[in-house]
């Protein structure tokens, strides 16, 4: 967000940064040439070079965003540089942007999309004025100044036309727009079908000579038709009830038909208004369904506690038959909506979704499934539940996804499944870190800070770099080998002096005491060792129960073990 919020960086710098960072995440890094990056972004080479130059230079705070390492081949010929972005700190504000957005959107549109995505992630109710403050002029006499609200509205309309943002008009608090940024741009759907059915539901927003559906400068947050700023509920008439010149609020989806709007009025609408006699623009079908409104018997008290009068004395609001049919599963809740403004918002939301290509059957299925999961007594505010729970589409940025299931095929959405798995893995990883365990395997780390499983995984991936375990010395006294028979002995006591085992020491002592020639034992009738030292027969005395001496017995044992 440092690049997005700072007026020092041009719009093209953000597009270049997103693409370079995406390419640098590969193992080989970002080795693409400037011409290749420009072809990816759909920009000129000069624009990409200008963005890279800004990123390589220190900003006002001395931070350099892009580092470029130039390379030369052994023959002296230059090749493409390796580029990388700086590592962000944990305290910096950031927002995840899909790389495809940098290719589909222009640099200014990408900056607006980043502002909307950041506001959505932080739960900020973004207004058009705040959005315009984040988009600035980069040349001319107004360089460094924010663009106008009209220009910002046009940019938002272009991003919405590219299907990277969905604008729910007048769906926020105090009639503000609600911006929804998508991770994946939905596929474009052809106009027609259900969209043509719901065309009249948004006539109050799209009719007139204005081409943009966003608000215009000087009209605050009102629509281009000239309705001014919208409130969060329907306002009663401020004129006298006996004043026939006071006009009523229009029907849902109808343009206010007043005397000052003669340029927009056609003869058919004027005849309908004359026949109605109450200033209401009726529909040509004549089959409109009334939407619930406050009963005429409901009164409100004046400030001084004087006479009471009805809050709304005009005719009931009319609703398109197609929209009323879509809301058939929740008619019982629609009858309990007492606010005319909320009823209009419900109809507009249904009309918007139908116009954008959502099937009427899909909307009815959504309303039926969500209404079946709650008890009627649990819904305290029917209008708020319809707008906030029943009508919004749940799922990923793929337009065909309906709460994790693809509507066209009925199969599970792979994107939503991956999101659920990633969130579960992130929660499991956070729990393990909090418990002091290895984030990957859930085992207790060793003295070096790594668990045994991590060391084994590294050794499996790269056997050459696996550490060789050092041979451990046995605890206790020093070990050695007998100098006569070669047996392993503990070098303690007399073994420190002669280096012999007990048997060899006793045999040597006996031979020294008797001092018998080698073959004298055989002549004396005593058993002699049958072993041989090379080609010479052994002349030592054999053990009582063996045919060999102690030395050759040890050799037999060692050869048997080997």
Coordinates of C-alpha atoms in Angstrom, one line a residue:
X1 CA 0.0 0.0 0.0
X2 CA 3.0 2.3 0.1
X3 CA 3.0 2.4 -3.7
X4 CA -0.8 2.9 -3.8
X5 CA -1.1 5.7 -1.2
X6 CA 2.0 7.7 -2.0
X7 CA 1.6 10.4 -4.6
X8 CA 5.3 10.1 -5.4
X9 CA 4.7 7.0 -7.6
X10 CA 2.9 7.0 -10.9
X11 CA 0.2 4.5 -11.7
X12 CA 2.4 2.5 -14.0
X13 CA 4.8 1.8 -11.1
X14 CA 2.1 -0.3 -9.4
X15 CA 1.5 -2.4 -12.5
X16 CA 5.2 -3.0 -13.0
X17 CA 5.7 -3.8 -9.3
X18 CA 2.9 -6.4 -9.3
X19 CA 4.2 -8.2 -12.4
X20 CA 7.8 -8.2 -11.3
X21 CA 7.0 -9.5 -7.9
X22 CA 4.9 -12.3 -9.4
X23 CA 7.7 -13.3 -11.8
X24 CA 10.3 -13.0 -9.0
X25 CA 8.4 -15.6 -6.9
X26 CA 9.6 -18.3 -9.3
X27 CA 12.7 -20.3 -8.3
X28 CA 14.7 -18.8 -11.1
X29 CA 13.5 -15.2 -10.3
X30 CA 12.4 -12.5 -12.6
X31 CA 14.6 -12.7 -15.7
X32 CA 12.1 -11.3 -18.2
X33 CA 13.3 -8.5 -20.4
X34 CA 11.6 -5.1 -20.4
X35 CA 10.0 -5.8 -23.7
X36 CA 8.5 -9.1 -22.3
X37 CA 7.1 -7.4 -19.2
X38 CA 5.6 -4.6 -21.4
X39 CA 3.9 -7.3 -23.6
X40 CA 2.4 -8.9 -20.5
X41 CA 1.0 -5.6 -19.2
X42 CA -0.1 -4.4 -22.6
X43 CA 2.0 -1.2 -22.1
X44 CA 4.7 0.5 -24.1
X45 CA 8.3 -0.3 -23.3
X46 CA 8.9 3.4 -22.4
X47 CA 6.1 3.3 -19.8
X48 CA 7.5 0.1 -18.2
X49 CA 11.0 1.6 -18.1
X50 CA 9.6 4.7 -16.5
X51 CA 7.9 2.7 -13.8
X52 CA 11.0 0.6 -13.1
X53 CA 13.1 3.8 -12.9
X54 CA 10.8 5.1 -10.2
X55 CA 10.9 1.8 -8.3
X56 CA 14.7 1.7 -8.4
X57 CA 15.2 5.2 -7.1
X58 CA 14.7 6.0 -3.3
X59 CA 11.4 7.4 -2.4
X60 CA 10.7 10.4 -0.2
X61 CA 11.4 8.2 2.8
X62 CA 14.5 6.7 1.3
X63 CA 13.0 3.2 0.5
X64 CA 14.0 1.5 -2.7
X65 CA 11.3 -0.9 -4.0
X66 CA 13.1 -2.7 -6.9
X67 CA 16.6 -4.1 -7.2
X68 CA 18.1 -5.0 -10.6
X69 CA 21.2 -7.2 -10.9
X70 CA 22.7 -6.9 -14.4
X71 CA 24.4 -9.9 -15.9
X72 CA 27.0 -10.6 -18.6
X73 CA 27.7 -13.8 -20.5
X74 CA 31.2 -15.3 -20.5
X75 CA 31.7 -14.0 -24.0
X76 CA 31.1 -10.4 -22.9
X77 CA 27.6 -10.2 -24.3
X78 CA 24.9 -8.8 -22.0
X79 CA 21.7 -10.6 -21.0
X80 CA 18.6 -9.7 -19.2
X81 CA 18.9 -8.5 -15.6
X82 CA 17.5 -10.4 -12.6
X83 CA 15.0 -8.2 -10.8
X84 CA 13.6 -8.5 -7.3
X85 CA 11.5 -6.4 -4.9
X86 CA 12.4 -5.6 -1.4
X87 CA 11.2 -7.7 1.5
X88 CA 8.3 -6.1 3.4
X89 CA 8.3 -5.6 7.1
X90 CA 5.6 -7.1 9.4
X91 CA 4.3 -3.7 10.3
X92 CA 3.6 -2.5 6.7
X93 CA 0.1 -2.2 5.3
X94 CA -0.4 -4.4 2.3
X95 CA -3.1 -6.0 0.1
X96 CA -3.1 -9.1 -2.1
X97 CA -3.8 -8.3 -5.7
X98 CA -4.3 -11.0 -8.4
X99 CA -1.6 -10.8 -11.1
X100 CA -4.2 -11.2 -13.8
X101 CA -5.7 -7.8 -12.8
X102 CA -2.5 -6.1 -13.8
X103 CA -2.8 -7.5 -17.3
X104 CA -6.6 -6.8 -17.7
X105 CA -6.7 -3.3 -16.2
X106 CA -4.9 -0.1 -17.0
X107 CA -2.5 1.3 -14.4
X108 CA -5.0 3.8 -13.1
X109 CA -7.8 1.2 -13.0
X110 CA -5.4 -1.2 -11.1
X111 CA -4.7 1.6 -8.6
X112 CA -8.4 2.1 -8.0
X113 CA -8.9 -1.7 -7.7
X114 CA -6.1 -1.8 -5.1
X115 CA -7.9 0.9 -3.1
X116 CA -11.2 -1.0 -3.2
X117 CA -9.5 -4.3 -2.3
X118 CA -7.7 -2.7 0.7
X119 CA -10.9 -1.1 1.9
X120 CA -12.8 -4.4 1.6
X121 CA -10.1 -6.2 3.5
X122 CA -10.1 -3.7 6.3
X123 CA -13.9 -3.3 6.4
X124 CA -13.8 0.4 5.4
X125 CA -17.0 1.9 3.8
X126 CA -15.3 3.6 0.9
X127 CA -16.9 6.6 -0.8
X128 CA -16.3 8.0 -4.2
X129 CA -14.7 11.1 -2.7
X130 CA -12.2 9.0 -0.8
X131 CA -11.5 6.9 -3.9
X132 CA -10.9 10.0 -5.9
X133 CA -8.4 11.3 -3.2
X134 CA -6.3 8.2 -3.8
X135 CA -6.0 8.8 -7.6
X136 CA -3.9 11.7 -8.7
X137 CA -2.7 13.6 -11.7
X138 CA 0.8 12.8 -12.8
X139 CA 1.3 15.6 -15.4
X140 CA 0.1 19.0 -16.3
X141 CA -0.7 22.0 -14.0
X142 CA -2.6 19.7 -11.6
X143 CA 0.3 17.3 -11.1
X144 CA 0.1 15.7 -7.6
X145 CA -3.5 16.8 -7.1
X146 CA -6.4 14.3 -6.7
X147 CA -8.6 13.7 -9.7
X148 CA -12.3 14.8 -9.6
X149 CA -15.1 12.6 -8.3
X150 CA -16.5 12.4 -11.9
X151 CA -13.2 11.0 -13.2
X152 CA -13.0 8.5 -10.3
X153 CA -16.6 7.4 -11.0
X154 CA -15.6 6.8 -14.7
X155 CA -12.6 4.7 -13.5
X156 CA -14.8 2.6 -11.2
X157 CA -17.3 2.1 -14.1
X158 CA -14.5 0.8 -16.3
X159 CA -13.2 -1.6 -13.6
X160 CA -16.8 -2.8 -13.1
X161 CA -17.2 -3.3 -16.8
X162 CA -14.0 -5.4 -16.7
X163 CA -15.8 -7.5 -14.1
X164 CA -13.1 -7.2 -11.4
X165 CA -15.4 -5.2 -9.1
X166 CA -19.1 -5.4 -8.4
X167 CA -20.8 -2.2 -7.3
X168 CA -23.9 -2.6 -5.2
X169 CA -25.4 0.8 -5.6
X170 CA -27.0 2.4 -2.6
X171 CA -26.5 -0.9 -0.6
X172 CA -24.3 0.7 2.1
X173 CA -25.0 2.9 5.0
X174 CA -26.7 6.2 4.2
X175 CA -27.2 5.3 0.6
X176 CA -23.5 4.7 -0.1
X177 CA -22.2 2.3 -2.8
X178 CA -20.9 -1.1 -1.7
X179 CA -17.8 -2.1 -3.6
X180 CA -16.9 -5.8 -3.9
X181 CA -13.4 -6.7 -5.3
X182 CA -13.0 -10.1 -6.9
X183 CA -10.0 -12.4 -6.8
X184 CA -11.0 -13.8 -10.2
X185 CA -12.8 -11.8 -12.8
X186 CA -16.1 -13.7 -13.7
X187 CA -16.6 -14.6 -17.3
X188 CA -18.5 -12.1 -19.4
X189 CA -22.1 -13.1 -20.0
X190 CA -24.1 -12.0 -23.0
X191 CA -26.8 -9.5 -22.4
X192 CA -30.4 -10.7 -22.7
X193 CA -32.4 -13.5 -21.1
X194 CA -33.2 -12.7 -17.5
X195 CA -31.2 -9.4 -17.8
X196 CA -33.8 -8.1 -20.2
X197 CA -36.6 -9.1 -17.8
X198 CA -35.1 -7.0 -15.0
X199 CA -34.2 -4.0 -17.1
X200 CA -37.0 -1.9 -15.8
X201 CA -36.1 -2.5 -12.2
X202 CA -33.1 -0.1 -12.4
X203 CA -34.6 2.5 -14.7
X204 CA -34.3 5.1 -11.9
X205 CA -30.6 4.7 -12.0
X206 CA -29.8 4.1 -15.7
X207 CA -32.4 6.3 -17.5
X208 CA -31.9 9.9 -18.7
X209 CA -29.1 11.4 -20.7
X210 CA -26.4 10.4 -18.3
X211 CA -24.3 7.5 -19.5
X212 CA -22.5 6.7 -16.2
X213 CA -24.3 5.0 -13.4
X214 CA -22.1 6.6 -10.8
X215 CA -22.9 9.8 -9.0
X216 CA -21.9 13.2 -10.6
X217 CA -20.1 16.2 -9.1
X218 CA -22.3 18.6 -7.2
X219 CA -25.1 16.2 -6.6
X220 CA -23.5 14.6 -3.4
X221 CA -24.2 10.9 -3.3
X222 CA -27.5 11.0 -5.3
X223 CA -28.0 9.3 -8.7
X224 CA -27.6 11.1 -12.0
X225 CA -31.4 11.4 -12.4
X226 CA -31.3 14.3 -9.9
X227 CA -32.8 12.6 -6.8
X228 CA -30.2 14.2 -4.5
X229 CA -28.8 12.4 -1.5
X230 CA -30.6 9.2 -0.4
X231 CA -31.4 8.5 3.2
X232 CA -31.6 5.2 4.9
X233 CA -35.4 5.2 5.0
X234 CA -38.3 6.7 3.0
X235 CA -39.0 10.3 3.8
X236 CA -42.7 11.4 4.2
X237 CA -44.1 14.3 2.3
X238 CA -43.2 17.6 3.7
X239 CA -46.0 19.3 1.8
X240 CA -49.5 19.7 3.1
X241 CA -51.8 16.6 2.5
X242 CA -54.2 18.8 0.8
X243 CA -51.6 20.1 -1.7
X244 CA -52.3 18.2 -4.9
X245 CA -49.2 19.6 -6.5
X246 CA -47.0 17.5 -4.2
X247 CA -45.8 14.4 -6.0
X248 CA -45.3 11.0 -4.3
X249 CA -42.3 8.7 -4.2
X250 CA -42.1 6.7 -7.5
X251 CA -42.7 3.0 -7.7
X252 CA -39.8 0.6 -7.6
X253 CA -37.8 1.0 -10.7
X254 CA -39.8 3.9 -12.1
X255 CA -38.5 7.3 -13.0
X256 CA -40.1 10.2 -11.0
X257 CA -42.6 11.8 -13.4
X258 CA -42.7 15.5 -12.5
X259 CA -43.5 18.7 -14.4
X260 CA -39.9 19.8 -14.4
X261 CA -38.8 16.6 -16.2
X262 CA -40.6 17.3 -19.4
X263 CA -37.5 16.3 -21.5
X264 CA -37.6 12.8 -20.1
X265 CA -41.4 12.4 -20.2
X266 CA -43.0 10.6 -23.2
X267 CA -46.7 10.7 -24.2
X268 CA -47.4 7.2 -22.9
X269 CA -46.0 7.9 -19.5
X270 CA -47.9 11.2 -19.3
X271 CA -51.2 9.5 -20.2
X272 CA -50.6 6.9 -17.6
X273 CA -49.9 9.6 -15.0
X274 CA -53.1 11.4 -16.0
X275 CA -55.2 8.3 -15.7
X276 CA -53.7 7.4 -12.3
X277 CA -54.6 10.8 -11.0
X278 CA -52.0 10.5 -8.2
X279 CA -48.8 11.3 -9.9
X280 CA -47.6 7.6 -10.0
X281 CA -46.0 6.3 -13.2
X282 CA -47.7 3.0 -13.7
X283 CA -46.2 0.1 -15.7
X284 CA -47.3 -0.6 -19.2
X285 CA -48.1 -4.2 -18.3
X286 CA -50.8 -3.2 -15.8
X287 CA -50.0 -6.3 -13.8
X288 CA -47.9 -4.9 -11.1
X289 CA -47.8 -6.5 -7.7
X290 CA -48.1 -4.2 -4.7
X291 CA -45.2 -4.4 -2.3
X292 CA -45.9 -4.0 1.4
X293 CA -45.8 -0.6 3.0
X294 CA -46.8 0.9 6.2
X295 CA -50.5 0.7 6.9
X296 CA -52.4 3.9 6.7
X297 CA -53.6 3.4 10.2
X298 CA -50.1 3.8 11.6
X299 CA -49.6 7.4 12.9
X300 CA -46.7 9.4 14.1
X301 CA -46.9 12.1 16.7
X302 CA -45.7 15.6 16.1
X303 CA -43.0 17.2 18.1
X304 CA -45.4 19.3 20.1
X305 CA -47.7 16.4 20.9
X306 CA -50.4 17.8 18.7
X307 CA -52.4 16.3 15.8
X308 CA -51.3 13.0 14.3
X309 CA -51.1 12.3 10.6
X310 CA -50.1 9.4 8.4
X311 CA -46.4 8.9 7.7
X312 CA -47.1 8.1 4.0
X313 CA -50.3 9.1 2.3
X314 CA -49.6 8.1 -1.3
X315 CA -50.3 4.9 -3.2
X316 CA -48.5 1.7 -2.6
X317 CA -45.2 1.0 -4.3
X318 CA -45.4 -1.2 -7.5
X319 CA -43.1 -4.1 -8.1
X320 CA -42.3 -5.8 -11.4
X321 CA -44.1 -9.1 -11.9
X322 CA -40.9 -10.9 -12.8
X323 CA -39.1 -9.6 -9.6
X324 CA -42.2 -10.4 -7.5
X325 CA -42.2 -14.0 -8.9
X326 CA -38.5 -14.4 -8.1
X327 CA -39.2 -13.4 -4.5
X328 CA -42.0 -16.0 -4.2
X329 CA -40.1 -18.2 -1.6
X330 CA -39.9 -15.3 0.8
X331 CA -43.2 -13.6 0.3
X332 CA -44.0 -14.2 3.9
X333 CA -41.0 -12.1 4.9
X334 CA -41.6 -9.5 2.2
X335 CA -45.1 -8.8 3.7
X336 CA -43.4 -7.9 7.0
X337 CA -41.1 -5.3 5.5
X338 CA -42.6 -2.0 6.7
X339 CA -40.1 0.4 5.1
X340 CA -40.8 1.5 1.5
X341 CA -37.1 2.3 1.1
X342 CA -36.0 -1.2 2.1
X343 CA -38.6 -2.8 -0.2
X344 CA -37.2 -0.7 -3.1
X345 CA -33.7 -1.8 -2.2
X346 CA -34.7 -5.5 -2.3
X347 CA -36.3 -5.1 -5.7
X348 CA -33.3 -3.2 -7.1
X349 CA -30.9 -5.9 -5.8
X350 CA -33.0 -8.6 -7.5
X351 CA -33.1 -6.6 -10.7
X352 CA -29.4 -6.0 -10.7
X353 CA -28.6 -9.7 -10.4
X354 CA -31.1 -10.6 -13.1
X355 CA -29.6 -7.9 -15.4
X356 CA -26.1 -9.2 -14.8
X357 CA -27.0 -12.7 -16.0
X358 CA -28.2 -14.6 -12.9
X359 CA -31.0 -17.0 -13.7
X360 CA -34.3 -16.5 -12.0
X361 CA -34.4 -20.2 -11.0
X362 CA -31.0 -19.8 -9.4
X363 CA -32.2 -16.8 -7.3
X364 CA -35.3 -18.7 -6.2
X365 CA -33.2 -21.7 -5.3
X366 CA -30.9 -19.5 -3.2
X367 CA -33.8 -17.9 -1.4
X368 CA -35.5 -21.2 -0.7
X369 CA -32.3 -22.9 0.6
X370 CA -31.3 -20.1 2.9
X371 CA -34.8 -19.5 4.2
X372 CA -35.1 -23.2 5.1
X373 CA -32.0 -23.0 7.3
X374 CA -33.5 -20.5 9.8
X375 CA -36.6 -20.3 11.9
X376 CA -39.1 -17.6 11.1
X377 CA -39.0 -16.5 14.8
X378 CA -35.2 -15.9 14.6
X379 CA -35.5 -13.3 11.8
X380 CA -36.0 -10.0 13.7
X381 CA -35.6 -7.7 10.8
X382 CA -37.0 -9.3 7.5
X383 CA -35.7 -6.5 5.3
X384 CA -32.2 -6.6 6.7
X385 CA -32.1 -10.4 6.5
X386 CA -33.2 -10.4 2.8
X387 CA -30.6 -7.8 1.8
X388 CA -27.8 -9.1 3.9
X389 CA -28.3 -12.9 4.0
X390 CA -30.8 -14.2 1.5
X391 CA -29.9 -12.3 -1.7
X392 CA -26.1 -11.9 -1.7
X393 CA -24.2 -14.6 -3.6
X394 CA -21.8 -16.6 -1.5
X395 CA -18.7 -18.1 -3.1
X396 CA -15.5 -17.1 -4.8
X397 CA -14.9 -14.7 -7.6
X398 CA -16.1 -17.2 -10.2
X399 CA -19.6 -16.1 -11.2
X400 CA -20.9 -19.6 -11.6
X401 CA -20.0 -20.5 -8.0
X402 CA -22.9 -20.7 -5.6
X403 CA -21.8 -21.3 -2.0
X404 CA -19.0 -23.6 -3.1
X405 CA -21.0 -25.5 -5.8
X406 CA -20.9 -24.7 -9.5
X407 CA -24.5 -23.9 -10.6
X408 CA -24.1 -25.1 -14.2
X409 CA -22.6 -28.5 -13.4
X410 CA -23.5 -29.2 -9.7
X411 CA -19.9 -30.0 -8.9
X412 CA -17.9 -28.7 -6.0
X413 CA -15.9 -25.5 -6.8
X414 CA -12.2 -26.2 -6.7
X415 CA -11.3 -22.6 -5.9
X416 CA -13.5 -22.6 -2.8
X417 CA -12.2 -26.0 -1.8
X418 CA -8.6 -24.7 -2.0
X419 CA -9.6 -21.6 0.0
X420 CA -11.2 -23.7 2.7
X421 CA -8.1 -26.0 2.8
X422 CA -5.7 -22.9 3.0
X423 CA -7.7 -21.4 5.8
X424 CA -7.8 -24.7 7.8
X425 CA -4.0 -25.1 7.2
X426 CA -3.4 -21.5 8.4
X427 CA -5.5 -22.0 11.5
X428 CA -3.7 -25.3 12.3
X429 CA -0.3 -23.6 11.7
X430 CA -1.2 -20.7 14.0
X431 CA -2.3 -23.2 16.7
X432 CA 0.9 -25.1 16.5
X433 CA 3.0 -22.0 16.6
X434 CA 1.1 -20.8 19.7
X435 CA 1.7 -24.2 21.3
X436 CA 5.4 -24.0 20.5
X437 CA 5.3 -26.9 18.1
X438 CA 6.7 -27.3 14.5
X439 CA 4.2 -25.5 12.2
X440 CA 4.6 -28.2 9.5
X441 CA 4.6 -31.5 11.5
X442 CA 3.2 -30.6 14.9
X443 CA 6.2 -32.1 16.8
X444 CA 8.3 -30.6 19.4
X445 CA 11.4 -29.0 18.0
X446 CA 14.9 -30.1 19.0
X447 CA 17.7 -28.0 20.6
X448 CA 18.6 -26.6 17.2
X449 CA 15.1 -25.2 16.7
X450 CA 14.0 -27.8 14.1
X451 CA 12.1 -31.0 14.6
X452 CA 13.3 -34.5 13.5
X453 CA 10.7 -34.6 10.7
X454 CA 12.0 -31.4 9.2
X455 CA 15.6 -32.7 9.2
X456 CA 14.4 -35.9 7.5
X457 CA 12.5 -34.0 4.9
X458 CA 15.5 -31.9 4.0
X459 CA 17.7 -35.0 3.8
X460 CA 15.2 -36.7 1.5
X461 CA 15.0 -33.7 -0.8
X462 CA 18.8 -33.1 -0.8
X463 CA 20.7 -36.2 0.3
X464 CA 24.1 -34.6 -0.5
X465 CA 23.6 -31.9 2.1
X466 CA 22.3 -34.2 4.8
X467 CA 24.5 -34.0 7.9
X468 CA 26.5 -37.2 8.7
X469 CA 25.9 -38.2 12.3
X470 CA 29.1 -38.2 14.4
X471 CA 30.1 -41.5 16.1
X472 CA 29.4 -41.3 19.8
X473 CA 32.1 -42.4 22.2
X474 CA 30.8 -44.9 24.8
X475 CA 30.5 -43.5 28.3
X476 CA 32.8 -44.8 31.0
X477 CA 36.4 -46.0 30.9
X478 CA 38.5 -46.1 27.7
X479 CA 38.2 -49.2 25.5
X480 CA 41.1 -50.9 23.8
X481 CA 42.3 -54.2 22.2
X482 CA 44.2 -56.9 23.9
X483 CA 47.8 -56.9 22.7
X484 CA 48.0 -60.7 22.4
X485 CA 44.6 -62.0 21.3
X486 CA 43.1 -58.8 19.9
X487 CA 39.9 -59.0 22.1
X488 CA 38.2 -55.7 23.0
X489 CA 38.9 -54.9 26.7
X490 CA 38.3 -52.1 29.1
X491 CA 41.6 -50.4 29.8
X492 CA 41.6 -50.3 33.5
X493 CA 43.8 -51.7 36.3
X494 CA 46.7 -53.9 35.1
X495 CA 45.5 -53.5 31.5
X496 CA 46.9 -50.0 31.6
X497 CA 50.4 -51.6 32.2
X498 CA 50.5 -54.6 29.9
X499 CA 47.6 -54.0 27.5
X500 CA 46.5 -57.7 27.9
X501 CA 43.2 -59.3 28.7
X502 CA 42.8 -61.4 31.9
X503 CA 43.1 -64.8 30.1
X504 CA 46.2 -63.7 28.1
X505 CA 47.8 -62.3 31.3
X506 CA 47.2 -65.5 33.3
X507 CA 48.5 -67.6 30.4
X508 CA 51.6 -65.5 30.1
X509 CA 52.2 -65.7 33.8
X510 CA 51.8 -69.5 33.8
X511 CA 54.2 -69.9 30.9
X512 CA 56.7 -67.7 32.6
X513 CA 56.5 -69.7 35.8
X514 CA 56.8 -73.1 34.3
X515 CA 59.2 -72.1 31.5
X516 CA 58.4 -75.2 29.4
X517 CA 59.7 -75.5 25.9
X518 CA 57.0 -75.2 23.2
X519 CA 56.6 -79.0 22.6
X520 CA 57.4 -80.1 26.1
X521 CA 53.8 -80.0 27.1
X522 CA 52.9 -82.5 24.4
X523 CA 55.7 -84.8 25.6
X524 CA 54.5 -84.6 29.2
X525 CA 51.1 -85.9 28.2
X526 CA 49.2 -82.6 28.7
X527 CA 46.7 -81.3 26.0
X528 CA 48.3 -79.0 23.5
X529 CA 46.4 -76.3 21.5
X530 CA 45.5 -77.5 18.0
X531 CA 45.6 -74.1 16.5
X532 CA 48.3 -72.7 14.3
X533 CA 50.0 -69.3 14.2
X534 CA 50.4 -69.1 10.5
X535 CA 52.4 -72.2 9.4
X536 CA 53.8 -72.8 12.9
X537 CA 51.7 -75.0 15.3
X538 CA 50.7 -73.4 18.6
X539 CA 52.5 -74.9 21.6
X540 CA 50.3 -73.4 24.3
X541 CA 48.3 -75.6 26.7
X542 CA 44.7 -76.2 25.6
X543 CA 41.9 -75.2 27.9
X544 CA 40.4 -78.0 30.1
X545 CA 37.2 -78.3 28.0
X546 CA 38.6 -77.1 24.7
X547 CA 41.1 -78.3 22.1
X548 CA 42.5 -74.8 21.7
X549 CA 44.1 -72.3 23.9
X550 CA 42.5 -69.1 25.1
X551 CA 44.0 -67.0 22.3
X552 CA 42.7 -69.2 19.5
X553 CA 39.3 -69.5 21.3
X554 CA 38.9 -65.8 21.2
X555 CA 39.8 -65.8 17.5
X556 CA 37.2 -68.4 16.8
X557 CA 34.6 -66.3 18.6
X558 CA 35.6 -63.2 16.7
X559 CA 35.5 -65.0 13.3
X560 CA 32.1 -66.5 14.1
X561 CA 30.6 -63.1 14.9
X562 CA 32.1 -61.5 11.7

